[in-house]
CSV table of N, CA and C in Angstrom, one decimal:
chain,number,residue,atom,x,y,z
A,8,UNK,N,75.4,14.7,-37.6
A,8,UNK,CA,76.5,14.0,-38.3
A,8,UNK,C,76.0,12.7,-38.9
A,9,UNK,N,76.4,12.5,-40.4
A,9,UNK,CA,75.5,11.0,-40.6
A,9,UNK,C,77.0,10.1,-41.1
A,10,UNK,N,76.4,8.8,-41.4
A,10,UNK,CA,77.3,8.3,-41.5
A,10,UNK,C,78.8,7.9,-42.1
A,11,UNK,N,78.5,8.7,-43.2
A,11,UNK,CA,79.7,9.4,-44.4
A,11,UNK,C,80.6,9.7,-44.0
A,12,UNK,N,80.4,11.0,-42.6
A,12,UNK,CA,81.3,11.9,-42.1
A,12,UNK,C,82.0,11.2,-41.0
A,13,UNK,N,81.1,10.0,-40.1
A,13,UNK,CA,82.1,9.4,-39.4
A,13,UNK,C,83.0,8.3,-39.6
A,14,UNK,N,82.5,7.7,-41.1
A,14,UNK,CA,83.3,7.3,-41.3
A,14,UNK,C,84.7,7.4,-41.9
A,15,UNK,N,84.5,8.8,-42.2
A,15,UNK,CA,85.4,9.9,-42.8
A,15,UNK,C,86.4,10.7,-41.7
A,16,UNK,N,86.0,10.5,-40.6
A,16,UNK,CA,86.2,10.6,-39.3
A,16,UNK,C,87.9,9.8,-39.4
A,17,UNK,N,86.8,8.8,-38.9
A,17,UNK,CA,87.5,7.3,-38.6
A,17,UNK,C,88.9,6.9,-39.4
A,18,UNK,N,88.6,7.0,-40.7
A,18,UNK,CA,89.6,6.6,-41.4
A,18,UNK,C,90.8,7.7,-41.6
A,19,UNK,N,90.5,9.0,-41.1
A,19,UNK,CA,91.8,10.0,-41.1
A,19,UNK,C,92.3,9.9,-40.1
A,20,UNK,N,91.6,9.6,-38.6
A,20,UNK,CA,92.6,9.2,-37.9
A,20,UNK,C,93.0,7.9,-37.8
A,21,UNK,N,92.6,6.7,-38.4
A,21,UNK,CA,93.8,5.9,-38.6
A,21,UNK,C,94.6,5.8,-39.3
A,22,UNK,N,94.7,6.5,-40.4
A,22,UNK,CA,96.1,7.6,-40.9
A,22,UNK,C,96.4,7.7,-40.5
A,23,UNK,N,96.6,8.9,-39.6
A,23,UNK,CA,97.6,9.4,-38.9
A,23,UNK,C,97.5,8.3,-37.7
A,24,UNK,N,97.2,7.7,-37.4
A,24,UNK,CA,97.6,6.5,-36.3
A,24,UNK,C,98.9,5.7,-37.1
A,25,UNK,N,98.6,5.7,-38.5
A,25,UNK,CA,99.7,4.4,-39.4
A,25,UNK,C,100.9,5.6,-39.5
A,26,UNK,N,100.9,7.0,-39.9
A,26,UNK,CA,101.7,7.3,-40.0
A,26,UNK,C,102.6,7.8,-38.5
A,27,UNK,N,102.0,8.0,-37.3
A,27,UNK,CA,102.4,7.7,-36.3
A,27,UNK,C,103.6,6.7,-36.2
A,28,UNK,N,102.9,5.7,-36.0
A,28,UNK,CA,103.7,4.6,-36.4
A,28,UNK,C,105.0,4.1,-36.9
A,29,UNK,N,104.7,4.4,-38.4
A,29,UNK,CA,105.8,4.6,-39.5
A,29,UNK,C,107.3,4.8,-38.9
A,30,UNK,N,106.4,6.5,-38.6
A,30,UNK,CA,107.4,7.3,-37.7
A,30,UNK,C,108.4,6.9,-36.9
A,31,UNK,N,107.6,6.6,-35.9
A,31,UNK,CA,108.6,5.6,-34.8
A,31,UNK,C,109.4,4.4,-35.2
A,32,UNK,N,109.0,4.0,-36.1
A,32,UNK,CA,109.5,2.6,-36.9
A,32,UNK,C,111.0,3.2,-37.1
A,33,UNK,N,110.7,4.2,-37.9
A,33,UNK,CA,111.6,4.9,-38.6
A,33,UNK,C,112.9,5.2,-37.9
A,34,UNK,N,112.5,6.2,-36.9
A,34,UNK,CA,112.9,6.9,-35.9
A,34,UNK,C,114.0,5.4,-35.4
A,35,UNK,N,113.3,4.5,-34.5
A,35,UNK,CA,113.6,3.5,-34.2
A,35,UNK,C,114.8,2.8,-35.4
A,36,UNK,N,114.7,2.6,-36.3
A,36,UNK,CA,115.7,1.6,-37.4
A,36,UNK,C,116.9,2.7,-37.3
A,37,UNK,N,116.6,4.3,-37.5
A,37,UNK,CA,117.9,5.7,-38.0
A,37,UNK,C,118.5,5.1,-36.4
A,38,UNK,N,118.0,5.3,-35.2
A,38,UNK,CA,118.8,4.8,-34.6
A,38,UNK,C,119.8,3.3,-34.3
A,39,UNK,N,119.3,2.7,-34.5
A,39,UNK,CA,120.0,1.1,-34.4
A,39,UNK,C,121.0,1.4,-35.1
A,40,UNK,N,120.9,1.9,-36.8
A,40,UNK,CA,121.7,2.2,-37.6
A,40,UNK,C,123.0,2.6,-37.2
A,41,UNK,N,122.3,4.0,-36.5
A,41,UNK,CA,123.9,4.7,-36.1
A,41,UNK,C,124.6,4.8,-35.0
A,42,UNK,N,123.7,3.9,-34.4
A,42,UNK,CA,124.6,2.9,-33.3
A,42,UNK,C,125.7,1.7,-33.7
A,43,UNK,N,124.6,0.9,-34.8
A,43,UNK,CA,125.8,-0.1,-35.7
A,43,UNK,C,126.8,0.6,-36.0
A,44,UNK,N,126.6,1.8,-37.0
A,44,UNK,CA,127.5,2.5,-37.8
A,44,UNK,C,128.8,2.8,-36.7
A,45,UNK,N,128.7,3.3,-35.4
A,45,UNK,CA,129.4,3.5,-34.5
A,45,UNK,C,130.5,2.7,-33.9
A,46,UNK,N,129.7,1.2,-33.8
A,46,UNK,CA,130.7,-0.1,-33.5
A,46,UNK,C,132.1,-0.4,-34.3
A,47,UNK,N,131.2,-0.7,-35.7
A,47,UNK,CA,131.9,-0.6,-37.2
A,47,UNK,C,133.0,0.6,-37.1
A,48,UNK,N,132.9,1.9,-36.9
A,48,UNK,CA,133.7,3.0,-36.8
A,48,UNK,C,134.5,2.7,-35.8
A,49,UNK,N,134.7,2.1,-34.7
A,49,UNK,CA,135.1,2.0,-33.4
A,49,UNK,C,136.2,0.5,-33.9
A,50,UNK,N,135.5,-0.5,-34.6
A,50,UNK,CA,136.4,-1.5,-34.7
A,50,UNK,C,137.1,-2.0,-35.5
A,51,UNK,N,137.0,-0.8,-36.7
A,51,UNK,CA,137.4,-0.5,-37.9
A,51,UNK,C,139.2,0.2,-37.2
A,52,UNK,N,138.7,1.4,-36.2
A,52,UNK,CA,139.9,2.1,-36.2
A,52,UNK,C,140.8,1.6,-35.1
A,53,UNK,N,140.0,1.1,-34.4
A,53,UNK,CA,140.8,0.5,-33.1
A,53,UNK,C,142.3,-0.4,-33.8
A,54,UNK,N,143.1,-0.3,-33.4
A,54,UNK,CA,144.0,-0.9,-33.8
A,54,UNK,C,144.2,-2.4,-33.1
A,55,UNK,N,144.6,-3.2,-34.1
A,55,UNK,CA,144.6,-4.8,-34.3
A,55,UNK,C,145.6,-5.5,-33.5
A,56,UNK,N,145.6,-5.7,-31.9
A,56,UNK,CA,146.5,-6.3,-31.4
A,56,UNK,C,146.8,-7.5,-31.6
């Protein structure tokens, strides 16, 4: 293996290490969201004593 291919190696898996990542970022924010979205829903309908 010479050195072309490891570094051809190298850099596909830190792709997929960034899009790892991404992912969970992602994954991580759709949640917060629809947890906000839930409060908002909850204090929207709750009625106004």
């Amino acid at each position: 293996m010479d050195k072309e291919d490891v570094s051809d190696e190298q850099s596909n898996y830190d792709q997929r290490l960034d899009n790892c990542y991404a992912e969970k970022r992602y994954g991580a924010n759709i949640e917060l969201i629809s947890v906000f979205g839930l409060f908002v829903n909850l204090a929207v309908n709750s009625p106004v004593n």
